[in-house]
PDB file of C-alpha atoms in Angstrom:
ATOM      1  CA  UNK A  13      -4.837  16.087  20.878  1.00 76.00           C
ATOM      2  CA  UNK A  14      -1.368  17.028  22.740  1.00 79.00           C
ATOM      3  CA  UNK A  15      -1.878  13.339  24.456  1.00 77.00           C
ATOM      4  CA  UNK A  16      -2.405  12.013  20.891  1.00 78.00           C
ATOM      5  CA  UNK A  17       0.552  14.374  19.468  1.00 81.00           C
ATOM      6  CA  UNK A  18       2.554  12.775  22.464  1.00 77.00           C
ATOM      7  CA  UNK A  19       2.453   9.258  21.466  1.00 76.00           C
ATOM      8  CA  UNK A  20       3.214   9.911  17.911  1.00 78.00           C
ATOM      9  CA  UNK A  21       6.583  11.882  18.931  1.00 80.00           C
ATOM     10  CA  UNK A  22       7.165   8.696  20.800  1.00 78.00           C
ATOM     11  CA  UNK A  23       6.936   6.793  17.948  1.00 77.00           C
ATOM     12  CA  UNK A  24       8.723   8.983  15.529  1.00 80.00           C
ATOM     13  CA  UNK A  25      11.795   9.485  18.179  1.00 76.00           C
ATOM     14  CA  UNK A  26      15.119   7.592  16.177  1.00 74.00           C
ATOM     15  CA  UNK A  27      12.814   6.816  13.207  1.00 76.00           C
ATOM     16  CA  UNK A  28      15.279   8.426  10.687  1.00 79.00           C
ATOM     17  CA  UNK A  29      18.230   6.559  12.006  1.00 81.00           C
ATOM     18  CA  UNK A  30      16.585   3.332  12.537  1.00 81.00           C
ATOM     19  CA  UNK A  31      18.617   0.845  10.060  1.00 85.00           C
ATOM     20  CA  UNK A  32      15.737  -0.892   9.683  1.00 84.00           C
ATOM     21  CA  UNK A  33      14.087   2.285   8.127  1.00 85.00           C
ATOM     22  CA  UNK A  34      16.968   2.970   6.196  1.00 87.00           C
ATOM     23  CA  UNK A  35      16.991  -0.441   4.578  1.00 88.00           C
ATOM     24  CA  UNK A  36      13.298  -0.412   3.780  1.00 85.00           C
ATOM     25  CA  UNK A  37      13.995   2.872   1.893  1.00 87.00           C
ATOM     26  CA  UNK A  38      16.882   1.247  -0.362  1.00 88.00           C
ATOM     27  CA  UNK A  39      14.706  -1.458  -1.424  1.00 86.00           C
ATOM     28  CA  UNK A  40      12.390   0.851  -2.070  1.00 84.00           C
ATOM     29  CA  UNK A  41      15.090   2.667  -4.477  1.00 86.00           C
ATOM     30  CA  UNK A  42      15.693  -0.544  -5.650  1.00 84.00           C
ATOM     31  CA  UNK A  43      12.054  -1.469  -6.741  1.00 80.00           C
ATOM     32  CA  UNK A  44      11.478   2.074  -8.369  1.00 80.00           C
ATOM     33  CA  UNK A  45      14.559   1.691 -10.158  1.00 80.00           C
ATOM     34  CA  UNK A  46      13.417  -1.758 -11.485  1.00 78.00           C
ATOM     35  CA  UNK A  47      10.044  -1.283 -12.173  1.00 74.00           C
ATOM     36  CA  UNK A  48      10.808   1.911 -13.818  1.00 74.00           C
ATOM     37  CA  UNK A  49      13.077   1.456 -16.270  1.00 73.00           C
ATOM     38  CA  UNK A  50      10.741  -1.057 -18.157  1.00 71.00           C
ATOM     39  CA  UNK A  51       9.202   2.578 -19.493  1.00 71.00           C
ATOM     40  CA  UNK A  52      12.488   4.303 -20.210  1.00 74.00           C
ATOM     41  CA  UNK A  53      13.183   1.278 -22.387  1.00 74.00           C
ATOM     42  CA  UNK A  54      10.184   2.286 -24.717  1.00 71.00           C
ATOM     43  CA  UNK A  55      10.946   6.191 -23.911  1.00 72.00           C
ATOM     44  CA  UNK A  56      14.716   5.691 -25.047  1.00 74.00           C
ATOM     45  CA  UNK A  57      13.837   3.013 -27.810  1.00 73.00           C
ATOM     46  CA  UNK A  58      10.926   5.347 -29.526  1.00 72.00           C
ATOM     47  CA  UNK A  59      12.682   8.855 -28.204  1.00 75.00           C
ATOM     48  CA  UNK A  60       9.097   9.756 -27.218  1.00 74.00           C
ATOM     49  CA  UNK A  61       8.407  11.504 -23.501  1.00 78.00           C
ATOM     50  CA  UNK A  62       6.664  11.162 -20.249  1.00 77.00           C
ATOM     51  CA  UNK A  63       4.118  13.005 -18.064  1.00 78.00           C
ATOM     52  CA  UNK A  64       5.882  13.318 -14.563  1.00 79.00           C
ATOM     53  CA  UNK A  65       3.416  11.287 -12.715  1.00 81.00           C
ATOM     54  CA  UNK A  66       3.422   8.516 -15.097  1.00 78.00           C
ATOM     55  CA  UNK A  67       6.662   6.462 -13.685  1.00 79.00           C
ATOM     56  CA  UNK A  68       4.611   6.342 -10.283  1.00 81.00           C
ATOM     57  CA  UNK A  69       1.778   5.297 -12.028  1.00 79.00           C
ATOM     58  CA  UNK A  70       3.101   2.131 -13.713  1.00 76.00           C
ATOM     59  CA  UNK A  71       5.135   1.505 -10.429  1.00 75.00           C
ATOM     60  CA  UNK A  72       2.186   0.754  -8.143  1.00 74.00           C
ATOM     61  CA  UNK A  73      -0.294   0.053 -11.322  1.00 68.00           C
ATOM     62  CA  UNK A  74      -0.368  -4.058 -11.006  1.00 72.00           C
ATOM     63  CA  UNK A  75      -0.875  -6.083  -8.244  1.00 71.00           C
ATOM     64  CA  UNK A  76       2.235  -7.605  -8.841  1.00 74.00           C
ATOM     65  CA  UNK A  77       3.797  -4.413  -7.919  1.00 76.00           C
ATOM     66  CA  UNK A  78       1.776  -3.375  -5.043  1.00 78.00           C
ATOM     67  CA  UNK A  79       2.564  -6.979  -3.463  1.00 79.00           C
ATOM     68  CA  UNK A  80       6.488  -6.120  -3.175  1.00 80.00           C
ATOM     69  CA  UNK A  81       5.077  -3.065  -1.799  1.00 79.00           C
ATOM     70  CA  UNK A  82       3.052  -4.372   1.227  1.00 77.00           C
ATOM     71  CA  UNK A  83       6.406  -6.283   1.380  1.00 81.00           C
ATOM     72  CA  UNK A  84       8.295  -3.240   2.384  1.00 83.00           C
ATOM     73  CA  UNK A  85       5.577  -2.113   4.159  1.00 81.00           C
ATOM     74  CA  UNK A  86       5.698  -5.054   6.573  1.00 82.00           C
ATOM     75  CA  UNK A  87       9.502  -4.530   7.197  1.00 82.00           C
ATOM     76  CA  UNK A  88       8.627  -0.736   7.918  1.00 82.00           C
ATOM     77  CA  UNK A  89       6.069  -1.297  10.468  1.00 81.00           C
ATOM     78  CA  UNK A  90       7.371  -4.818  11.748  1.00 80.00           C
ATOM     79  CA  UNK A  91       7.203  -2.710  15.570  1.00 76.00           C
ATOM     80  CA  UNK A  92       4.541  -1.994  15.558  1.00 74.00           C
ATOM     81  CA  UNK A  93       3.023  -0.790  18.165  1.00 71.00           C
ATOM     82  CA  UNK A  94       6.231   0.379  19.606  1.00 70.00           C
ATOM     83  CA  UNK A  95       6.375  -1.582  23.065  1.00 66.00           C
ATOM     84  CA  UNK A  96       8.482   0.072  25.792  1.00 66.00           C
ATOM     85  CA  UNK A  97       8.332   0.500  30.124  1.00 67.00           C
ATOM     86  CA  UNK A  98       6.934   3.921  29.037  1.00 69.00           C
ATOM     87  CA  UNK A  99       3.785   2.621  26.881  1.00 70.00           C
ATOM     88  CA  UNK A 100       2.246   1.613  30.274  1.00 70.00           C
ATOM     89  CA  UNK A 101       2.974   4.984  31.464  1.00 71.00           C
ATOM     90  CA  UNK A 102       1.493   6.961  28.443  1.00 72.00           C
ATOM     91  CA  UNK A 103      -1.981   4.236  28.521  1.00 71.00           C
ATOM     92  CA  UNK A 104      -2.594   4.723  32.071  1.00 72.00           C
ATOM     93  CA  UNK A 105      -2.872   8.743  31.538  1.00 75.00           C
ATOM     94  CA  UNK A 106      -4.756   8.129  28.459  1.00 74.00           C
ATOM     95  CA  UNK A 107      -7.702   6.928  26.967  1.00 77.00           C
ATOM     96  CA  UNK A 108      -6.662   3.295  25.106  1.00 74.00           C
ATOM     97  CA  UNK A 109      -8.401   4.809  22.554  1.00 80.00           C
ATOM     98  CA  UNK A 110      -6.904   8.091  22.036  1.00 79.00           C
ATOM     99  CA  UNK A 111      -3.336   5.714  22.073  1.00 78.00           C
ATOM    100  CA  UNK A 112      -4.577   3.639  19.042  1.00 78.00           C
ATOM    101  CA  UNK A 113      -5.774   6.308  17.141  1.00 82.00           C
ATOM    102  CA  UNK A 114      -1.857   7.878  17.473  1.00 82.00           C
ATOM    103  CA  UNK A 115      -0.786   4.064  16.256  1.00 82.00           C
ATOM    104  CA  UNK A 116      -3.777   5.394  12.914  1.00 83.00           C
ATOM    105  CA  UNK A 117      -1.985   8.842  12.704  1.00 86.00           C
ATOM    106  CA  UNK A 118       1.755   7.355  12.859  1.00 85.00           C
ATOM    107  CA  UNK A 119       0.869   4.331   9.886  1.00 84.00           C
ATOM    108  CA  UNK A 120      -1.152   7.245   7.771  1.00 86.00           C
ATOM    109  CA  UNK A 121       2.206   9.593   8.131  1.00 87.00           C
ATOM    110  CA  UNK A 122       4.670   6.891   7.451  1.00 86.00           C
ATOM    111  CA  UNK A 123       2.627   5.893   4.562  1.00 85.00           C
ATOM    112  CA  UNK A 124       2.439   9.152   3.126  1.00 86.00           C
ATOM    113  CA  UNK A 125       6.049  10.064   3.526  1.00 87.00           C
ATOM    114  CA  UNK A 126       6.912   5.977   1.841  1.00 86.00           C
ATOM    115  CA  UNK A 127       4.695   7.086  -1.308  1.00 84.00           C
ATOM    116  CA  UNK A 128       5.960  10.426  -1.464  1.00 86.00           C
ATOM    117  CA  UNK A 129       9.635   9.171  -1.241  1.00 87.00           C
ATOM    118  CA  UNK A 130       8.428   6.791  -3.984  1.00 84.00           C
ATOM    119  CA  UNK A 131       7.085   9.063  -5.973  1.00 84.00           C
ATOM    120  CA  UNK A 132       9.969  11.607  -6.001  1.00 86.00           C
ATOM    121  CA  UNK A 133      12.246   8.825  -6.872  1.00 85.00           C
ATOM    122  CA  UNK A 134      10.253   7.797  -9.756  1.00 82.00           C
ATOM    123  CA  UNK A 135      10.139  11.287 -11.168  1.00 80.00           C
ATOM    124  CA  UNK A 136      14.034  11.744 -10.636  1.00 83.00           C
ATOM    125  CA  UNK A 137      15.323   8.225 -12.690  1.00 80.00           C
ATOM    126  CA  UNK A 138      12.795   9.723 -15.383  1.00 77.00           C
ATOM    127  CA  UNK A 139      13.117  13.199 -15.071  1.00 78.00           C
ATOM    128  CA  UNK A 140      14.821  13.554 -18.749  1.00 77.00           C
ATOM    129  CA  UNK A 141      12.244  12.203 -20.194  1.00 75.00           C
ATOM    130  CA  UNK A 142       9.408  13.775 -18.409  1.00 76.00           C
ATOM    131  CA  UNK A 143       7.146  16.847 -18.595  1.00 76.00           C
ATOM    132  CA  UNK A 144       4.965  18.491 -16.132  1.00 81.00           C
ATOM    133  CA  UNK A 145       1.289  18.769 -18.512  1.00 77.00           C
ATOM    134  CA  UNK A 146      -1.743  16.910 -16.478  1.00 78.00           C
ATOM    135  CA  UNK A 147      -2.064  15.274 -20.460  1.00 80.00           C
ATOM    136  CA  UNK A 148      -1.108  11.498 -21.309  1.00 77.00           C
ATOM    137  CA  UNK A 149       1.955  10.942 -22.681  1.00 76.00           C
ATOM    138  CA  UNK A 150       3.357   9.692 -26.382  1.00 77.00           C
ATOM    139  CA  UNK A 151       4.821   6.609 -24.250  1.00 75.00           C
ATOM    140  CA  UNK A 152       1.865   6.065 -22.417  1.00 75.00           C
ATOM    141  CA  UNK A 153      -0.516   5.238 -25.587  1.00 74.00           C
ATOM    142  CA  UNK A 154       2.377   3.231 -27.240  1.00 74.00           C
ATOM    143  CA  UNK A 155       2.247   0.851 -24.415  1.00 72.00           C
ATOM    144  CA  UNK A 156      -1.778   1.124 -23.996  1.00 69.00           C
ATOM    145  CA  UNK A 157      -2.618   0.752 -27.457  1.00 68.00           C
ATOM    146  CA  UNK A 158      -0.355  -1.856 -28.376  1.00 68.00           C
ATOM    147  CA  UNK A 159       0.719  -5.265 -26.857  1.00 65.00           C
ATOM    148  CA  UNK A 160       4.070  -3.654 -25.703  1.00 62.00           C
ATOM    149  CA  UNK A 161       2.538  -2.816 -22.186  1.00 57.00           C
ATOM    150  CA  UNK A 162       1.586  -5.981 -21.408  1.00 58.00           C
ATOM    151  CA  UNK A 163       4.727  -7.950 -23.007  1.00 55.00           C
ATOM    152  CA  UNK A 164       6.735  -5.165 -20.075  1.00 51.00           C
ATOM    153  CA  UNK A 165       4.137  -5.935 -17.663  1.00 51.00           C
ATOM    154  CA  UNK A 166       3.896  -1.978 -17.245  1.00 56.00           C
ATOM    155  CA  UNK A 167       0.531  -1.481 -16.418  1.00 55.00           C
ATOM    156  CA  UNK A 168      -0.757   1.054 -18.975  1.00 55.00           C
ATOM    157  CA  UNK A 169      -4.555   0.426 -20.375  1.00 60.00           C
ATOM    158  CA  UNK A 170      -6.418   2.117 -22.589  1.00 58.00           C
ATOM    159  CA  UNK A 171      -9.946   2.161 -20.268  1.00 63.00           C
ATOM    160  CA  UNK A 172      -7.294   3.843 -17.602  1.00 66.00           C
ATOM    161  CA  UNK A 173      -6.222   6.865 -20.324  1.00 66.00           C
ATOM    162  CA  UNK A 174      -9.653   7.220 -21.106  1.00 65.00           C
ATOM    163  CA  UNK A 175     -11.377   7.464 -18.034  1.00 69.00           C
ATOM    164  CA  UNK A 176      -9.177   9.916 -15.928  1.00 75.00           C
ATOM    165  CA  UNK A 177      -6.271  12.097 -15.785  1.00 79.00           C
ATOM    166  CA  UNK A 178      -2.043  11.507 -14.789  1.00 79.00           C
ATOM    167  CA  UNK A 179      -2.377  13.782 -11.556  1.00 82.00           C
ATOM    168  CA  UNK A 180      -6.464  12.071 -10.511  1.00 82.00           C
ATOM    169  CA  UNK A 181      -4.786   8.316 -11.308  1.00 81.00           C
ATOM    170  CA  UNK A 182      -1.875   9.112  -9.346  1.00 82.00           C
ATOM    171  CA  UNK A 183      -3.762  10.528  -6.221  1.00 85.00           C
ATOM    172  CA  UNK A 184      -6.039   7.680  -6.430  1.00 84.00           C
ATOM    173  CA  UNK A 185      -3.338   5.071  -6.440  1.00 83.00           C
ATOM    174  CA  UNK A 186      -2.063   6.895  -3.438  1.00 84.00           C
ATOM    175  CA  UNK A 187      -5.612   6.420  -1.813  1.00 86.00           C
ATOM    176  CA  UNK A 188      -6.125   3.159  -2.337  1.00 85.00           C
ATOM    177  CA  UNK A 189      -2.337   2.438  -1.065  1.00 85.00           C
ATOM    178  CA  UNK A 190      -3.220   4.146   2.350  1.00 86.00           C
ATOM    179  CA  UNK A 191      -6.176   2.406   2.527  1.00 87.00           C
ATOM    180  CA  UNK A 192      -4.614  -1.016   2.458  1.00 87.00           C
ATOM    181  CA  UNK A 193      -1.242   0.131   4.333  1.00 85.00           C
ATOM    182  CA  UNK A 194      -3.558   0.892   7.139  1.00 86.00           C
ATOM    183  CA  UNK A 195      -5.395  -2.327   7.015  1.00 88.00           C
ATOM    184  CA  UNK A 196      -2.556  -4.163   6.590  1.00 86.00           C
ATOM    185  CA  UNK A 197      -0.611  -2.722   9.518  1.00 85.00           C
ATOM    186  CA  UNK A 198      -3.612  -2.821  11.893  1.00 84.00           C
ATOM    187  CA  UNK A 199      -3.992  -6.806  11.211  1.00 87.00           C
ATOM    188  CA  UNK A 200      -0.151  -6.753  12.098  1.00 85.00           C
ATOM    189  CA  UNK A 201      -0.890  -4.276  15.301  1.00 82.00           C
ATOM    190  CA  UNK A 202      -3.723  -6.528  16.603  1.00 84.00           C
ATOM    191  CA  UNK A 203      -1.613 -10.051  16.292  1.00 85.00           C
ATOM    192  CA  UNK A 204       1.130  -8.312  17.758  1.00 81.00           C
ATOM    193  CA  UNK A 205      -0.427  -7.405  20.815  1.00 77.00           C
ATOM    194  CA  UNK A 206      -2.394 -11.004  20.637  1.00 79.00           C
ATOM    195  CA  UNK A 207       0.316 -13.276  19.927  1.00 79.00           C
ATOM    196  CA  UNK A 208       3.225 -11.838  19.424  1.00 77.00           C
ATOM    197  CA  UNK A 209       5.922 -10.420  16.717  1.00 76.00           C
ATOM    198  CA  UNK A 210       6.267 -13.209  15.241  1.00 82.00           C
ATOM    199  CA  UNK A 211       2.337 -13.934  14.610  1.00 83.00           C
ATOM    200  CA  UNK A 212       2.219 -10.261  13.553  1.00 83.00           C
ATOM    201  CA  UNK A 213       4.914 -10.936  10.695  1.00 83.00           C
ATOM    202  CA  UNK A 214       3.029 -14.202   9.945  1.00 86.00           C
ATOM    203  CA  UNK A 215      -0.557 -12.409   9.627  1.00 84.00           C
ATOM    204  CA  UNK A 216       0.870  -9.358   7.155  1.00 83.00           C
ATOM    205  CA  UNK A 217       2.302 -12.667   4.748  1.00 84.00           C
ATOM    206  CA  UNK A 218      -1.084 -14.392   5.007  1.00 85.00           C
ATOM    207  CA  UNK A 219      -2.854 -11.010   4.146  1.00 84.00           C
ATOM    208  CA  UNK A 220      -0.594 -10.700   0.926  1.00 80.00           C
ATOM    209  CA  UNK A 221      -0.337 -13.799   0.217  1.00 80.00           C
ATOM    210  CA  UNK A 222      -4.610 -14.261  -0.116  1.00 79.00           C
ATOM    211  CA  UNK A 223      -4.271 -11.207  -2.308  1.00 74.00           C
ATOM    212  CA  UNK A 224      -1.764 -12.379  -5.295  1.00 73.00           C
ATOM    213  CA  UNK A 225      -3.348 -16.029  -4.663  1.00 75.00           C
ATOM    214  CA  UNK A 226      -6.587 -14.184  -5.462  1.00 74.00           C
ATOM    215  CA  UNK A 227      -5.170 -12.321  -8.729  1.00 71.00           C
ATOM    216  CA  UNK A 228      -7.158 -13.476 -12.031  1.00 69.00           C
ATOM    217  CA  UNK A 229      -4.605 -14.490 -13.755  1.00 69.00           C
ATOM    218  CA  UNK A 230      -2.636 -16.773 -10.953  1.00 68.00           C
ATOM    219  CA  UNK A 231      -6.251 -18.055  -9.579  1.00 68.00           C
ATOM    220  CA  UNK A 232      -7.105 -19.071 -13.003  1.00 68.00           C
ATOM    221  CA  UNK A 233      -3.922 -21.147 -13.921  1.00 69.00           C
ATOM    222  CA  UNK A 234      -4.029 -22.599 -10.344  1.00 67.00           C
ATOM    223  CA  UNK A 235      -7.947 -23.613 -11.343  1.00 66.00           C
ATOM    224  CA  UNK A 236      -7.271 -24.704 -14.925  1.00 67.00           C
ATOM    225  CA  UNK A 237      -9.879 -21.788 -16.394  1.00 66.00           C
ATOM    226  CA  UNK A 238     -10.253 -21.227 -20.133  1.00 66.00           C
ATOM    227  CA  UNK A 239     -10.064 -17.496 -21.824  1.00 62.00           C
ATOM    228  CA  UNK A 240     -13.574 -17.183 -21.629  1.00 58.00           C
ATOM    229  CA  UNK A 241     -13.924 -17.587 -17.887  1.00 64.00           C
ATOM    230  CA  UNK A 242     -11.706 -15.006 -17.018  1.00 66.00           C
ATOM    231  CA  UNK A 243     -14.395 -12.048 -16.802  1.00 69.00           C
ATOM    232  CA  UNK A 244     -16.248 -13.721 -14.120  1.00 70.00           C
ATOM    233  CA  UNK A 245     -12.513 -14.867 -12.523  1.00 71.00           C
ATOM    234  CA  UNK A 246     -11.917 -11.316 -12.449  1.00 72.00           C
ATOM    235  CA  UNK A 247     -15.150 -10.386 -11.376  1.00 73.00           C
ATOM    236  CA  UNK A 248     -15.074 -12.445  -8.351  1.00 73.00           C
ATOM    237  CA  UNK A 249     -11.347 -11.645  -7.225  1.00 72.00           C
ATOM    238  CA  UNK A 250     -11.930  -7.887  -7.610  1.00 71.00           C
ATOM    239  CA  UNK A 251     -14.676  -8.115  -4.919  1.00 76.00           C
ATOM    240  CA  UNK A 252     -13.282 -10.340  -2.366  1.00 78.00           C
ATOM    241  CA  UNK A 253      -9.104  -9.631  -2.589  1.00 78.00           C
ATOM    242  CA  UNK A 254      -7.869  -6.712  -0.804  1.00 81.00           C
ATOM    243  CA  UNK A 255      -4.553  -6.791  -3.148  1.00 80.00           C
ATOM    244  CA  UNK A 256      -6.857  -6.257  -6.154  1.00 78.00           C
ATOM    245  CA  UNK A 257      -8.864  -3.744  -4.203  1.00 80.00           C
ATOM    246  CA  UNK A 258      -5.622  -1.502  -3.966  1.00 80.00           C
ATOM    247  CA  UNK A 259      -4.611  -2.115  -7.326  1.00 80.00           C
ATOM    248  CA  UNK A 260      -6.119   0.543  -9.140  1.00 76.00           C
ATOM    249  CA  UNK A 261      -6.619  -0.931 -12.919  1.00 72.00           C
ATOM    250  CA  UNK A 262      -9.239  -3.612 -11.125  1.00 73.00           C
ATOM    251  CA  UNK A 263     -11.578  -0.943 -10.497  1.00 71.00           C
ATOM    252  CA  UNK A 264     -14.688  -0.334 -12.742  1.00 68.00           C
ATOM    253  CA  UNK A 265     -14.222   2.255 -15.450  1.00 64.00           C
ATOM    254  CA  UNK A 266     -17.576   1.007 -17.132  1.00 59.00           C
ATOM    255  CA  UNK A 267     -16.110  -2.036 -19.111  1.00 59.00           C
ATOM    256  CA  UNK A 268     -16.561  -4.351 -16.248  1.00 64.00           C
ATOM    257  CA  UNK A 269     -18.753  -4.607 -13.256  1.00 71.00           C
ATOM    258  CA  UNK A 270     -15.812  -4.196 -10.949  1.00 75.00           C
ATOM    259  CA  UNK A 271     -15.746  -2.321  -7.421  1.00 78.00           C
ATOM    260  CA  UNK A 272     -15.275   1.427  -7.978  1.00 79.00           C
ATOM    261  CA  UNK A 273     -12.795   3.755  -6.158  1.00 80.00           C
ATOM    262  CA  UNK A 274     -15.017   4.516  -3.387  1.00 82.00           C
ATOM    263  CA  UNK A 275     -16.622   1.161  -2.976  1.00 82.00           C
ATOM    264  CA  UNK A 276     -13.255  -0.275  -2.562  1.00 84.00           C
ATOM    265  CA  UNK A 277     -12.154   2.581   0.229  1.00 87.00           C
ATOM    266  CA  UNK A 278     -15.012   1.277   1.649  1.00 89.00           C
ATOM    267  CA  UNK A 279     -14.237  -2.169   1.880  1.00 87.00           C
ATOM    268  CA  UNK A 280     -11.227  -0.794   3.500  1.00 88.00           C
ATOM    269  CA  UNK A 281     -12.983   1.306   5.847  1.00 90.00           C
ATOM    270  CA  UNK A 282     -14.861  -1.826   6.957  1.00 90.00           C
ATOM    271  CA  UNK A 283     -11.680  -4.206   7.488  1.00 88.00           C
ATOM    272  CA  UNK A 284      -9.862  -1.302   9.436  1.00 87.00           C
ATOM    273  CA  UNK A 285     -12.939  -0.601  12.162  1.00 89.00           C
ATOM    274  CA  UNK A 286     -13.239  -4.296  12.284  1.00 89.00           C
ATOM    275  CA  UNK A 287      -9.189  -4.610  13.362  1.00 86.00           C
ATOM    276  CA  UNK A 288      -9.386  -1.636  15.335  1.00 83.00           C
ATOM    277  CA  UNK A 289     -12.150  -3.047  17.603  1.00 84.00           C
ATOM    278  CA  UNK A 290     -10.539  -6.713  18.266  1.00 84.00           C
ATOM    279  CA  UNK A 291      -7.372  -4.309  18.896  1.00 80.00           C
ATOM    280  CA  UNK A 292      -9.362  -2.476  21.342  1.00 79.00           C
ATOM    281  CA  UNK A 293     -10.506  -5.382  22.907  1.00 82.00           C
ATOM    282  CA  UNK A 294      -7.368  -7.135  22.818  1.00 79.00           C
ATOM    283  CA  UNK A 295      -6.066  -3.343  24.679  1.00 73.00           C
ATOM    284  CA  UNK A 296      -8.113  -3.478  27.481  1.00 71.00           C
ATOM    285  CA  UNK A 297      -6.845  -7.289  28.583  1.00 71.00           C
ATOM    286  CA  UNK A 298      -3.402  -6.907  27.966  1.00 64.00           C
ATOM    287  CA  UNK A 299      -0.769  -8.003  30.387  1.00 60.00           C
ATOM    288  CA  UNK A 300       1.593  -4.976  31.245  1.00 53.00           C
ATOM    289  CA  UNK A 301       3.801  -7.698  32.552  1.00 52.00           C
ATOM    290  CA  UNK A 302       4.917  -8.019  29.041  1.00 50.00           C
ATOM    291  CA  UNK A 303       6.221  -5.008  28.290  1.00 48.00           C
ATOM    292  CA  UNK A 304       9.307  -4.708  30.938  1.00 47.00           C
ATOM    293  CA  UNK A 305      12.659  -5.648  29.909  1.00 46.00           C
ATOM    294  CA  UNK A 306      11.833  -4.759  26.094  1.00 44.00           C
TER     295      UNK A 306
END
């Protein structure tokens, strides 16, 4: 563990004055900004409140959303791993093994610090309108039972309300964003240390990409399907997209027979000890040649 602790200093060491960082965390201001104040139109317009967790909740609620997220999330961990003349040094007194689970601990910390930073910064642009009760707000039925939400493209359903509570949705949402933040930045990891940083940029695209190419409602004006086609279109895309497996209203909530909360996590599970093998693999050949004058 102080081997593992070790490598994750390492990789922490300048991350808060990286500009890189810093600019990831703007757009991230800017994108909470944005995609909140859809709501506080309604709030303002209809002088009706908000529970707290709500703003993050529509933020990260489509897959629309959660695509400019994995966005950002490819800028933050476009280093990774962090290559250095002291990465030989720490793999040759360690197992490669113990190394890539630090690379796990460091894109689980990051991720967790992004979505709390996102979170806080939802909650502060709608703090006057906000109140703390784990109860749904006034402004969250107005824009699930009416055709409001989806003329805002604020993801607010009424199978969502029904099924679960502000603080379980938002912890949820939080999984499932961990879940594909870690695939996502292992796929990056594993063409990095393949290809290069340039394949690793192109691989996190390709992996978004497939995902909003796979949303129901793009996939079926790309194939030309009618209304009535749509359950099965959304049946299909829920199963096989990762983008729809992090978003959280394409789960099953008994209306649809959709991939529930742990099923997905599962998928996830499977995609991530899938990457991390190739990028043991890929480890164990690697020429240390390649990491001098970096």
């Amino acid at each position: 563990m102080k081997q593992i602790f070790a490598v994750l200093r390492w990789n922490f060491l300048g991350f808060y004055k990286n500009p890189r960082i810093i600019i990831t965390f703007l757009f991230a201001f800017i994108l909470c900004f944005f995609l909140s104040d859809r709501a506080m139109m309604v709030a303002d317009y209809y002088d009706a409140p908000m529970q707290a967790f709500e703003p993050f909740i529509w933020t990260f609620g489509d897959a629309g959303s959660i695509l400019l997220c994995a966005l950002l999330l490819i800028l933050l961990f476009i280093d990774l791993p962090k290559l250095s003349p002291f990465t030989p040094y720490m793999l040759l007194r360690m197992k490669k093994r113990q190394w890539l689970l630090a690379q796990f601990f460091y894109i689980f910390f990051v991720t967790i610090l992004y979505m709390l930073y996102v979170f806080c910064v939802t909650g502060l642009l709608c703090m006057r309108k906000t109140y703390i009760g784990n109860i749904w707000s006034k402004t969250a039925a107005l824009l699930a039972y009416s055709n409001m939400g989806r003329a805002l493209s604020v993801p607010s359903t009424v199978k969502v309300m029904e099924s679960t509570s502000p603080v379980e949705c938002s912890l949820q949402i939080m999984l499932l964003l961990v879940c594909y933040a870690l695939t996502l930045s292992f796929l990056m990891l594993f063409f990095q240390m393949k290809i290069g940083k340039q394949a690793a940029i192109a691989a996190g695209l390709s992996y978004s990409l497939f995902g909003f190419l796979l949303d129901p409602e793009v996939l079926a004006d790309i194939l030309h399907k009618e209304d009535y086609q749509m359950f099965l279109m959304r049946r299909i895309t829920g199963w096989i997209s990762p983008l729809n497996h992090a978003t959280y209203g394409m789960h099953d909530f008994g209306y649809d027979v959709l991939p529930s909360i742990g099923q997905s996590c599962l998928v996830f599970l499977g995609i991530l000890l899938v990457l991390e093998t190739l990028s043991f693999w890929t480890l164990k050949k690697y020429n240390f040649s390649s990491f001098t004058g970096e």
